[in-house]
Amino acid sequence: MFGRKRKSAPEPQTDKGETEGQEAKPTLVFCGTPDFSVPCLKLLHETFGVACVVSQPDKPVGRGMEMASPAVKDAANELSIPCFQPKSIKSIKFDAETGFGGGSASAKPLIEHLNKIRPIDAFIVVAYGKMIPRSLMDGARCGVLNVHASLLPRWRGAAPIQSAVRAGDERSGVSIMQIDEGLDTGPVFTMKPVALDPRENTGSLHDKLSTLGAQLLCETLPRILEGTLKPAPQEPALATHAPKWEREDAVINWNDPAEELDRQIRACAPRPGARANFRGNPIKIYDAQPIQSYAGIGKTPGTVVKCDKHSLIVAAGGGSCLELLRLQLPGKRPLDIAEFLAGAAVFEGEVLS
């Protein structure tokens, strides 16, 4: 095992510079960027120790375009772990004798640090957001391990959580895999499933899988490092793809059936929010539900078929109906429907586009 052991008092040092009775810790490099990665980083560091962190550069966000650091960088700083943010890692090279080299100017500090901490046992990747070069696969004893938010080979790609919700999957999960040069095509060490709740959205599933992935990685890692757990190849014929979520994926088409719109809205919640138009202005929909009603039959999709103080029902494709539950107007905060209707007069027969 590679975990740390607590001690009541210091013990004599061996000639290897380690405390007698203490298990050697692996040298791990963590690569991650968004908040999904943070639970994994924290538990990994608590359990094994993390030698350094690689994250994407700070980026401008919001209306003011102020620079903001990735969630993983903030967590690394809290844990006092060295954090590097190269613009690119694809040109980093590795030689078994001379170590890491090459790379862009922004990668030089990282390369220098990697050579200081060699030999490296494994690179751990959790939602880093960039392709991993061959050099990192060759530069660690156990290569590059990845925590992927799906049950591979289903939903390979950048948006497995949104894709699972939008498709109406009954279950999702996490996979611990070995990264190769394909996109989530490497062999899988282990997987753990989780059931989706009937009203699951991207935010709630994100949090489930983030925690589950951290636990599964730390349970599995000792056997991977010891070489007692071998990965199994994926079945290519079963693969489905989850491309990056684009702006167009959030646009509501009222001609779609209410059940499909419901899944789309939940896939867009809490970010970026599904988008429609009302009276020529953009409106975001964060929650809705299909309902059994005859009111939508024969009505143009997008037409308000019922509106009172507490409910707003819109016709959708195939005569189905969608009840809107949480909305946001431009420049305003999201509101539950009763609060929204208290400040906005909506009339039956109006049409959302």
mmCIF file of C-alpha atoms in Angstrom:
data_model
loop_
_atom_site.group_PDB
_atom_site.id
_atom_site.type_symbol
_atom_site.label_atom_id
_atom_site.label_comp_id
_atom_site.label_asym_id
_atom_site.label_seq_id
_atom_site.Cartn_x
_atom_site.Cartn_y
_atom_site.Cartn_z
ATOM 1 C CA MET A 1 0.000 0.000 0.000
ATOM 2 C CA PHE A 2 1.065 3.575 -0.590
ATOM 3 C CA GLY A 3 -0.951 5.478 2.041
ATOM 4 C CA ARG A 4 0.485 7.629 4.807
ATOM 5 C CA LYS A 5 0.737 6.352 8.381
ATOM 6 C CA ARG A 6 0.164 8.592 11.391
ATOM 7 C CA LYS A 7 2.811 8.423 14.107
ATOM 8 C CA SER A 8 2.736 9.470 17.745
ATOM 9 C CA ALA A 9 6.410 10.477 17.732
ATOM 10 C CA PRO A 10 9.302 10.780 15.256
ATOM 11 C CA GLU A 11 11.290 7.606 14.669
ATOM 12 C CA PRO A 12 14.948 7.149 13.725
ATOM 13 C CA GLN A 13 15.812 7.794 10.097
ATOM 14 C CA THR A 14 16.954 4.973 7.854
ATOM 15 C CA ASP A 15 19.835 5.347 5.445
ATOM 16 C CA LYS A 16 17.224 5.950 2.721
ATOM 17 C CA GLY A 17 16.068 9.105 4.436
ATOM 18 C CA GLU A 18 12.676 7.567 5.297
ATOM 19 C CA THR A 19 11.134 6.955 8.693
ATOM 20 C CA GLU A 20 11.250 3.310 9.767
ATOM 21 C CA GLY A 21 7.881 1.597 9.379
ATOM 22 C CA GLN A 22 6.522 4.289 7.123
ATOM 23 C CA GLU A 23 5.389 3.243 3.678
ATOM 24 C CA ALA A 24 6.945 5.074 0.759
ATOM 25 C CA LYS A 25 4.643 7.605 -0.848
ATOM 26 C CA PRO A 26 4.212 7.590 -4.618
ATOM 27 C CA THR A 27 5.208 10.597 -6.677
ATOM 28 C CA LEU A 28 1.995 11.823 -8.300
ATOM 29 C CA VAL A 29 1.370 14.759 -10.638
ATOM 30 C CA PHE A 30 -2.235 15.981 -10.817
ATOM 31 C CA CYS A 31 -3.655 17.621 -13.956
ATOM 32 C CA GLY A 32 -7.080 19.270 -13.658
ATOM 33 C CA THR A 33 -8.891 22.554 -14.102
ATOM 34 C CA PRO A 34 -12.572 23.006 -13.072
ATOM 35 C CA ASP A 35 -14.406 22.427 -9.795
ATOM 36 C CA PHE A 36 -15.180 18.838 -10.847
ATOM 37 C CA SER A 37 -11.489 18.065 -10.269
ATOM 38 C CA VAL A 38 -11.229 19.546 -6.779
ATOM 39 C CA PRO A 39 -12.611 16.685 -4.620
ATOM 40 C CA CYS A 40 -10.242 14.308 -6.377
ATOM 41 C CA LEU A 41 -7.234 16.562 -5.814
ATOM 42 C CA LYS A 42 -8.052 17.027 -2.136
ATOM 43 C CA LEU A 43 -8.648 13.343 -1.373
ATOM 44 C CA LEU A 44 -5.645 12.266 -3.439
ATOM 45 C CA HIS A 45 -3.385 14.683 -1.573
ATOM 46 C CA GLU A 46 -4.806 13.673 1.803
ATOM 47 C CA THR A 47 -4.371 9.973 1.052
ATOM 48 C CA PHE A 48 -1.121 9.813 -0.925
ATOM 49 C CA GLY A 49 0.312 13.296 -1.343
ATOM 50 C CA VAL A 50 0.522 15.211 -4.635
ATOM 51 C CA ALA A 51 3.930 16.418 -5.814
ATOM 52 C CA CYS A 52 2.612 19.173 -8.084
ATOM 53 C CA VAL A 53 -0.471 20.338 -9.963
ATOM 54 C CA VAL A 54 -0.874 21.286 -13.632
ATOM 55 C CA SER A 55 -3.865 23.455 -14.539
ATOM 56 C CA GLN A 56 -4.956 25.717 -17.367
ATOM 57 C CA PRO A 57 -4.058 29.434 -17.328
ATOM 58 C CA ASP A 58 -6.214 32.070 -15.644
ATOM 59 C CA LYS A 59 -8.955 33.359 -17.956
ATOM 60 C CA PRO A 60 -11.140 36.480 -18.183
ATOM 61 C CA VAL A 61 -14.717 35.840 -17.043
ATOM 62 C CA GLY A 62 -17.985 37.716 -16.591
ATOM 63 C CA ARG A 63 -19.148 40.998 -17.994
ATOM 64 C CA GLY A 64 -16.119 42.789 -16.613
ATOM 65 C CA MET A 65 -13.779 40.177 -18.141
ATOM 66 C CA GLU A 66 -11.745 40.072 -14.948
ATOM 67 C CA MET A 67 -9.065 37.400 -14.732
ATOM 68 C CA ALA A 68 -10.105 34.372 -12.684
ATOM 69 C CA SER A 69 -8.057 31.372 -11.653
ATOM 70 C CA PRO A 70 -9.231 27.776 -12.161
ATOM 71 C CA ALA A 71 -10.801 26.023 -9.188
ATOM 72 C CA VAL A 72 -7.939 23.516 -9.128
ATOM 73 C CA LYS A 73 -5.344 26.273 -8.844
ATOM 74 C CA ASP A 74 -7.210 27.751 -5.876
ATOM 75 C CA ALA A 75 -7.368 24.324 -4.228
ATOM 76 C CA ALA A 76 -3.667 23.694 -4.871
ATOM 77 C CA ASN A 77 -2.793 27.014 -3.251
ATOM 78 C CA GLU A 78 -4.928 26.131 -0.216
ATOM 79 C CA LEU A 79 -3.088 22.821 0.076
ATOM 80 C CA SER A 80 0.340 24.432 -0.515
ATOM 81 C CA ILE A 81 0.990 22.269 -3.578
ATOM 82 C CA PRO A 82 3.139 23.793 -6.368
ATOM 83 C CA CYS A 83 0.851 24.678 -9.286
ATOM 84 C CA PHE A 84 1.897 25.283 -12.901
ATOM 85 C CA GLN A 85 -0.275 26.802 -15.644
ATOM 86 C CA PRO A 86 1.441 26.371 -19.020
ATOM 87 C CA LYS A 87 -0.418 27.624 -22.074
ATOM 88 C CA SER A 88 0.460 24.380 -23.834
ATOM 89 C CA ILE A 89 1.973 21.025 -22.883
ATOM 90 C CA LYS A 90 1.802 19.322 -26.276
ATOM 91 C CA SER A 91 5.434 19.998 -27.233
ATOM 92 C CA ILE A 92 6.925 18.640 -23.995
ATOM 93 C CA LYS A 93 9.355 15.796 -24.722
ATOM 94 C CA PHE A 94 10.632 12.944 -22.575
ATOM 95 C CA ASP A 95 13.815 10.904 -22.701
ATOM 96 C CA ALA A 96 14.438 8.069 -20.271
ATOM 97 C CA GLU A 97 18.008 9.250 -19.639
ATOM 98 C CA THR A 98 17.751 13.038 -19.754
ATOM 99 C CA GLY A 99 14.176 13.463 -18.542
ATOM 100 C CA PHE A 100 11.668 16.073 -19.656
ATOM 101 C CA GLY A 101 12.566 18.759 -22.175
ATOM 102 C CA GLY A 102 11.308 20.788 -25.114
ATOM 103 C CA GLY A 103 8.046 22.587 -24.495
ATOM 104 C CA SER A 104 6.891 26.158 -24.910
ATOM 105 C CA ALA A 105 8.274 29.024 -22.846
ATOM 106 C CA SER A 106 5.270 28.845 -20.524
ATOM 107 C CA ALA A 107 5.984 25.152 -19.878
ATOM 108 C CA LYS A 108 9.633 25.619 -18.828
ATOM 109 C CA PRO A 109 8.926 26.011 -15.068
ATOM 110 C CA LEU A 110 6.811 22.844 -15.151
ATOM 111 C CA ILE A 111 9.495 20.901 -17.034
ATOM 112 C CA GLU A 112 12.134 21.988 -14.535
ATOM 113 C CA HIS A 113 9.959 20.852 -11.631
ATOM 114 C CA LEU A 114 9.113 17.499 -13.239
ATOM 115 C CA ASN A 115 12.806 16.773 -13.606
ATOM 116 C CA LYS A 116 13.366 17.644 -9.939
ATOM 117 C CA ILE A 117 10.733 15.183 -8.713
ATOM 118 C CA ARG A 118 11.604 12.286 -11.051
ATOM 119 C CA PRO A 119 10.999 9.369 -11.040
ATOM 120 C CA ILE A 120 7.246 9.954 -11.319
ATOM 121 C CA ASP A 121 4.858 7.106 -10.540
ATOM 122 C CA ALA A 122 1.792 8.454 -12.355
ATOM 123 C CA PHE A 123 0.150 11.485 -13.853
ATOM 124 C CA ILE A 124 -3.474 11.755 -12.688
ATOM 125 C CA VAL A 125 -5.815 13.612 -15.070
ATOM 126 C CA VAL A 126 -9.267 14.805 -14.002
ATOM 127 C CA ALA A 127 -10.989 17.200 -16.426
ATOM 128 C CA TYR A 128 -7.756 18.943 -17.402
ATOM 129 C CA GLY A 129 -9.321 20.094 -20.674
ATOM 130 C CA LYS A 130 -6.404 19.484 -23.048
ATOM 131 C CA MET A 131 -5.057 16.440 -24.860
ATOM 132 C CA ILE A 132 -2.203 14.725 -23.045
ATOM 133 C CA PRO A 133 1.005 14.312 -25.096
ATOM 134 C CA ARG A 134 2.822 11.029 -25.519
ATOM 135 C CA SER A 135 5.724 12.369 -23.464
ATOM 136 C CA LEU A 136 3.683 12.345 -20.255
ATOM 137 C CA MET A 137 2.513 8.802 -20.947
ATOM 138 C CA ASP A 138 6.156 7.748 -21.274
ATOM 139 C CA GLY A 139 7.383 9.950 -18.427
ATOM 140 C CA ALA A 140 5.763 8.097 -15.522
ATOM 141 C CA ARG A 141 6.132 4.507 -14.355
ATOM 142 C CA CYS A 142 2.372 3.863 -14.584
ATOM 143 C CA GLY A 143 1.676 6.344 -17.366
ATOM 144 C CA VAL A 144 -1.313 8.697 -17.267
ATOM 145 C CA LEU A 145 -4.463 7.732 -15.375
ATOM 146 C CA ASN A 146 -7.776 9.459 -16.000
ATOM 147 C CA VAL A 147 -10.987 9.812 -14.004
ATOM 148 C CA HIS A 148 -13.743 10.010 -16.640
ATOM 149 C CA ALA A 149 -17.339 10.945 -15.795
ATOM 150 C CA SER A 150 -19.123 8.124 -17.615
ATOM 151 C CA LEU A 151 -19.250 4.356 -17.884
ATOM 152 C CA LEU A 152 -16.919 3.939 -20.838
ATOM 153 C CA PRO A 153 -17.173 3.386 -23.742
ATOM 154 C CA ARG A 154 -20.468 5.287 -23.416
ATOM 155 C CA TRP A 155 -19.993 9.057 -23.669
ATOM 156 C CA ARG A 156 -16.379 9.454 -24.666
ATOM 157 C CA GLY A 157 -15.517 13.132 -24.977
ATOM 158 C CA ALA A 158 -15.767 16.514 -23.307
ATOM 159 C CA ALA A 159 -19.401 16.563 -22.123
ATOM 160 C CA PRO A 160 -20.330 13.138 -20.715
ATOM 161 C CA ILE A 161 -22.491 14.509 -17.896
ATOM 162 C CA GLN A 162 -24.640 16.782 -20.077
ATOM 163 C CA SER A 163 -24.938 14.018 -22.663
ATOM 164 C CA ALA A 164 -26.176 11.470 -20.124
ATOM 165 C CA VAL A 165 -28.846 13.839 -18.802
ATOM 166 C CA ARG A 166 -30.026 14.927 -22.245
ATOM 167 C CA ALA A 167 -30.211 11.336 -23.493
ATOM 168 C CA GLY A 168 -32.367 10.333 -20.536
ATOM 169 C CA ASP A 169 -29.898 7.714 -19.306
ATOM 170 C CA GLU A 170 -31.066 5.815 -16.237
ATOM 171 C CA ARG A 171 -27.531 5.463 -14.920
ATOM 172 C CA SER A 172 -24.110 7.027 -15.257
ATOM 173 C CA GLY A 173 -20.888 6.576 -13.316
ATOM 174 C CA VAL A 174 -17.138 7.035 -13.356
ATOM 175 C CA SER A 175 -14.320 5.133 -15.046
ATOM 176 C CA ILE A 176 -10.668 4.945 -14.021
ATOM 177 C CA MET A 177 -8.771 4.476 -17.270
ATOM 178 C CA GLN A 178 -5.306 4.525 -18.793
ATOM 179 C CA ILE A 179 -4.921 7.403 -21.222
ATOM 180 C CA ASP A 180 -3.661 6.560 -24.694
ATOM 181 C CA GLU A 181 -3.369 8.769 -27.777
ATOM 182 C CA GLY A 182 -7.084 8.566 -28.626
ATOM 183 C CA LEU A 183 -9.982 10.491 -27.092
ATOM 184 C CA ASP A 184 -11.022 8.459 -24.036
ATOM 185 C CA THR A 185 -10.212 5.243 -25.898
ATOM 186 C CA GLY A 186 -7.706 3.743 -23.454
ATOM 187 C CA PRO A 187 -8.200 0.566 -21.412
ATOM 188 C CA VAL A 188 -10.267 0.766 -18.219
ATOM 189 C CA PHE A 189 -9.122 -0.354 -14.762
ATOM 190 C CA THR A 190 -12.479 -0.113 -13.024
ATOM 191 C CA MET A 191 -15.886 1.561 -13.169
ATOM 192 C CA LYS A 192 -18.576 2.387 -10.643
ATOM 193 C CA PRO A 193 -22.188 3.121 -11.650
ATOM 194 C CA VAL A 194 -24.697 5.483 -10.074
ATOM 195 C CA ALA A 195 -28.429 5.778 -10.746
ATOM 196 C CA LEU A 196 -29.832 9.042 -12.100
ATOM 197 C CA ASP A 197 -32.731 10.550 -10.177
ATOM 198 C CA PRO A 198 -35.866 11.266 -12.246
ATOM 199 C CA ARG A 199 -35.217 15.029 -12.000
ATOM 200 C CA GLU A 200 -31.417 14.815 -12.235
ATOM 201 C CA ASN A 201 -29.736 17.794 -13.874
ATOM 202 C CA THR A 202 -26.160 18.407 -14.923
ATOM 203 C CA GLY A 203 -25.325 20.183 -11.665
ATOM 204 C CA SER A 204 -26.539 17.429 -9.364
ATOM 205 C CA LEU A 205 -24.966 14.640 -11.435
ATOM 206 C CA HIS A 206 -21.717 16.624 -11.651
ATOM 207 C CA ASP A 207 -21.510 16.699 -7.854
ATOM 208 C CA LYS A 208 -22.318 12.994 -7.506
ATOM 209 C CA LEU A 209 -19.679 11.930 -10.011
ATOM 210 C CA SER A 210 -17.054 14.338 -8.715
ATOM 211 C CA THR A 211 -17.250 12.775 -5.259
ATOM 212 C CA LEU A 212 -17.579 9.228 -6.595
ATOM 213 C CA GLY A 213 -14.574 9.662 -8.882
ATOM 214 C CA ALA A 214 -12.365 10.830 -6.026
ATOM 215 C CA GLN A 215 -13.340 7.861 -3.874
ATOM 216 C CA LEU A 216 -12.923 5.300 -6.643
ATOM 217 C CA LEU A 217 -9.518 6.626 -7.689
ATOM 218 C CA CYS A 218 -8.124 6.510 -4.167
ATOM 219 C CA GLU A 219 -9.552 3.015 -3.603
ATOM 220 C CA THR A 220 -8.079 1.739 -6.862
ATOM 221 C CA LEU A 221 -4.748 3.561 -7.098
ATOM 222 C CA PRO A 222 -2.708 1.329 -4.746
ATOM 223 C CA ARG A 223 -3.425 -1.756 -6.868
ATOM 224 C CA ILE A 224 -2.627 0.137 -10.065
ATOM 225 C CA LEU A 225 0.706 1.323 -8.669
ATOM 226 C CA GLU A 226 1.529 -2.162 -7.382
ATOM 227 C CA GLY A 227 0.698 -3.673 -10.773
ATOM 228 C CA THR A 228 -1.928 -6.045 -9.360
ATOM 229 C CA LEU A 229 -4.842 -4.427 -11.231
ATOM 230 C CA LYS A 230 -4.666 -4.592 -15.015
ATOM 231 C CA PRO A 231 -6.858 -2.525 -17.369
ATOM 232 C CA ALA A 232 -9.251 -4.108 -19.856
ATOM 233 C CA PRO A 233 -9.734 -2.758 -23.393
ATOM 234 C CA GLN A 234 -12.949 -0.957 -24.277
ATOM 235 C CA GLU A 235 -15.418 -2.369 -26.789
ATOM 236 C CA PRO A 236 -15.311 0.108 -29.719
ATOM 237 C CA ALA A 237 -18.674 -1.036 -31.109
ATOM 238 C CA LEU A 238 -20.397 0.215 -27.937
ATOM 239 C CA ALA A 239 -18.816 3.676 -27.998
ATOM 240 C CA THR A 240 -20.913 6.845 -28.038
ATOM 241 C CA HIS A 241 -19.527 10.354 -28.212
ATOM 242 C CA ALA A 242 -20.108 13.428 -26.060
ATOM 243 C CA PRO A 243 -18.695 16.442 -27.912
ATOM 244 C CA LYS A 244 -18.113 19.760 -26.231
ATOM 245 C CA TRP A 245 -21.367 21.526 -25.294
ATOM 246 C CA GLU A 246 -21.916 24.380 -27.737
ATOM 247 C CA ARG A 247 -24.063 27.499 -27.456
ATOM 248 C CA GLU A 248 -26.567 26.036 -29.927
ATOM 249 C CA ASP A 249 -27.154 23.042 -27.648
ATOM 250 C CA ALA A 250 -28.915 25.343 -25.188
ATOM 251 C CA VAL A 251 -31.404 26.791 -27.715
ATOM 252 C CA ILE A 252 -34.984 25.596 -27.217
ATOM 253 C CA ASN A 253 -36.896 24.349 -30.255
ATOM 254 C CA TRP A 254 -40.544 24.297 -29.217
ATOM 255 C CA ASN A 255 -41.300 21.792 -31.985
ATOM 256 C CA ASP A 256 -39.535 19.132 -29.921
ATOM 257 C CA PRO A 257 -41.715 17.016 -27.599
ATOM 258 C CA ALA A 258 -42.021 18.214 -24.000
ATOM 259 C CA GLU A 259 -40.078 15.220 -22.641
ATOM 260 C CA GLU A 260 -37.096 16.040 -24.872
ATOM 261 C CA LEU A 261 -37.261 19.719 -23.894
ATOM 262 C CA ASP A 262 -37.340 18.745 -20.226
ATOM 263 C CA ARG A 263 -34.152 16.702 -20.620
ATOM 264 C CA GLN A 264 -32.486 19.491 -22.601
ATOM 265 C CA ILE A 265 -33.331 22.048 -19.910
ATOM 266 C CA ARG A 266 -31.992 19.802 -17.147
ATOM 267 C CA ALA A 267 -28.836 19.170 -19.194
ATOM 268 C CA CYS A 268 -28.300 22.956 -19.329
ATOM 269 C CA ALA A 269 -28.851 23.498 -15.593
ATOM 270 C CA PRO A 270 -27.363 25.213 -13.729
ATOM 271 C CA ARG A 271 -25.128 26.443 -16.552
ATOM 272 C CA PRO A 272 -25.558 27.824 -19.156
ATOM 273 C CA GLY A 273 -29.354 27.644 -18.878
ATOM 274 C CA ALA A 274 -31.624 26.729 -21.784
ATOM 275 C CA ARG A 275 -32.415 29.699 -24.025
ATOM 276 C CA ALA A 276 -35.657 30.881 -25.612
ATOM 277 C CA ASN A 277 -37.178 34.222 -26.610
ATOM 278 C CA PHE A 278 -40.176 35.996 -25.089
ATOM 279 C CA ARG A 279 -41.555 39.220 -26.567
ATOM 280 C CA GLY A 280 -38.345 39.618 -28.543
ATOM 281 C CA ASN A 281 -36.093 39.315 -25.493
ATOM 282 C CA PRO A 282 -33.916 36.359 -24.514
ATOM 283 C CA ILE A 283 -35.088 34.310 -21.566
ATOM 284 C CA LYS A 284 -33.360 31.442 -19.772
ATOM 285 C CA ILE A 285 -35.198 28.373 -18.535
ATOM 286 C CA TYR A 286 -33.590 26.502 -15.637
ATOM 287 C CA ASP A 287 -36.346 24.082 -14.695
ATOM 288 C CA ALA A 288 -39.487 22.706 -16.298
ATOM 289 C CA GLN A 289 -41.513 19.513 -16.444
ATOM 290 C CA PRO A 290 -43.692 17.781 -19.031
ATOM 291 C CA ILE A 291 -47.321 17.470 -17.957
ATOM 292 C CA GLN A 292 -50.287 15.438 -19.070
ATOM 293 C CA SER A 293 -52.650 17.917 -20.718
ATOM 294 C CA TYR A 294 -54.831 18.165 -23.793
ATOM 295 C CA ALA A 295 -54.323 21.932 -23.906
ATOM 296 C CA GLY A 296 -51.428 21.699 -26.370
ATOM 297 C CA ILE A 297 -53.297 19.744 -29.026
ATOM 298 C CA GLY A 298 -53.726 21.847 -32.152
ATOM 299 C CA LYS A 299 -51.721 24.740 -30.710
ATOM 300 C CA THR A 300 -48.608 26.210 -32.311
ATOM 301 C CA PRO A 301 -45.543 24.989 -30.370
ATOM 302 C CA GLY A 302 -44.344 27.757 -28.054
ATOM 303 C CA THR A 303 -47.861 29.070 -27.375
ATOM 304 C CA VAL A 304 -48.812 29.824 -23.766
ATOM 305 C CA VAL A 305 -51.837 27.567 -23.202
ATOM 306 C CA LYS A 306 -52.316 28.262 -19.500
ATOM 307 C CA CYS A 307 -51.148 30.987 -17.153
ATOM 308 C CA ASP A 308 -52.258 31.888 -13.637
ATOM 309 C CA LYS A 309 -50.520 33.159 -10.506
ATOM 310 C CA HIS A 310 -48.668 29.916 -9.926
ATOM 311 C CA SER A 311 -48.167 28.170 -13.262
ATOM 312 C CA LEU A 312 -47.111 28.788 -16.845
ATOM 313 C CA ILE A 313 -47.750 26.043 -19.395
ATOM 314 C CA VAL A 314 -46.487 26.140 -22.975
ATOM 315 C CA ALA A 315 -47.409 23.960 -25.958
ATOM 316 C CA ALA A 316 -44.587 21.827 -27.342
ATOM 317 C CA GLY A 317 -44.199 19.422 -30.255
ATOM 318 C CA GLY A 318 -46.722 16.697 -30.949
ATOM 319 C CA GLY A 319 -49.444 18.329 -28.868
ATOM 320 C CA SER A 320 -47.423 17.911 -25.655
ATOM 321 C CA CYS A 321 -47.180 20.530 -22.903
ATOM 322 C CA LEU A 322 -44.282 21.838 -20.821
ATOM 323 C CA GLU A 323 -44.741 23.570 -17.474
ATOM 324 C CA LEU A 324 -42.049 26.198 -16.883
ATOM 325 C CA LEU A 325 -40.802 26.271 -13.289
ATOM 326 C CA ARG A 326 -37.789 28.603 -13.095
ATOM 327 C CA LEU A 327 -36.941 31.481 -15.461
ATOM 328 C CA GLN A 328 -34.517 34.364 -15.832
ATOM 329 C CA LEU A 329 -34.887 37.606 -17.758
ATOM 330 C CA PRO A 330 -31.812 39.547 -18.981
ATOM 331 C CA GLY A 331 -30.062 41.362 -16.146
ATOM 332 C CA LYS A 332 -32.235 39.699 -13.513
ATOM 333 C CA ARG A 333 -31.718 36.787 -11.155
ATOM 334 C CA PRO A 334 -33.374 33.406 -11.775
ATOM 335 C CA LEU A 335 -36.869 33.227 -10.273
ATOM 336 C CA ASP A 336 -39.274 30.450 -9.402
ATOM 337 C CA ILE A 337 -42.355 30.707 -11.564
ATOM 338 C CA ALA A 338 -44.724 32.264 -8.982
ATOM 339 C CA GLU A 339 -42.224 35.031 -8.265
ATOM 340 C CA PHE A 340 -41.580 35.500 -11.983
ATOM 341 C CA LEU A 341 -45.299 35.825 -12.774
ATOM 342 C CA ALA A 342 -45.776 38.297 -9.931
ATOM 343 C CA GLY A 343 -43.521 40.721 -11.794
ATOM 344 C CA ALA A 344 -44.301 39.866 -15.408
ATOM 345 C CA ALA A 345 -47.788 39.791 -16.901
ATOM 346 C CA VAL A 346 -48.007 36.792 -19.223
ATOM 347 C CA PHE A 347 -51.143 36.074 -21.243
ATOM 348 C CA GLU A 348 -52.564 32.932 -22.753
ATOM 349 C CA GLY A 349 -52.005 32.899 -26.502
ATOM 350 C CA GLU A 350 -48.614 34.618 -26.374
ATOM 351 C CA VAL A 351 -45.861 32.737 -28.182
ATOM 352 C CA LEU A 352 -42.317 31.948 -27.061
ATOM 353 C CA SER A 353 -39.763 31.318 -29.764
#
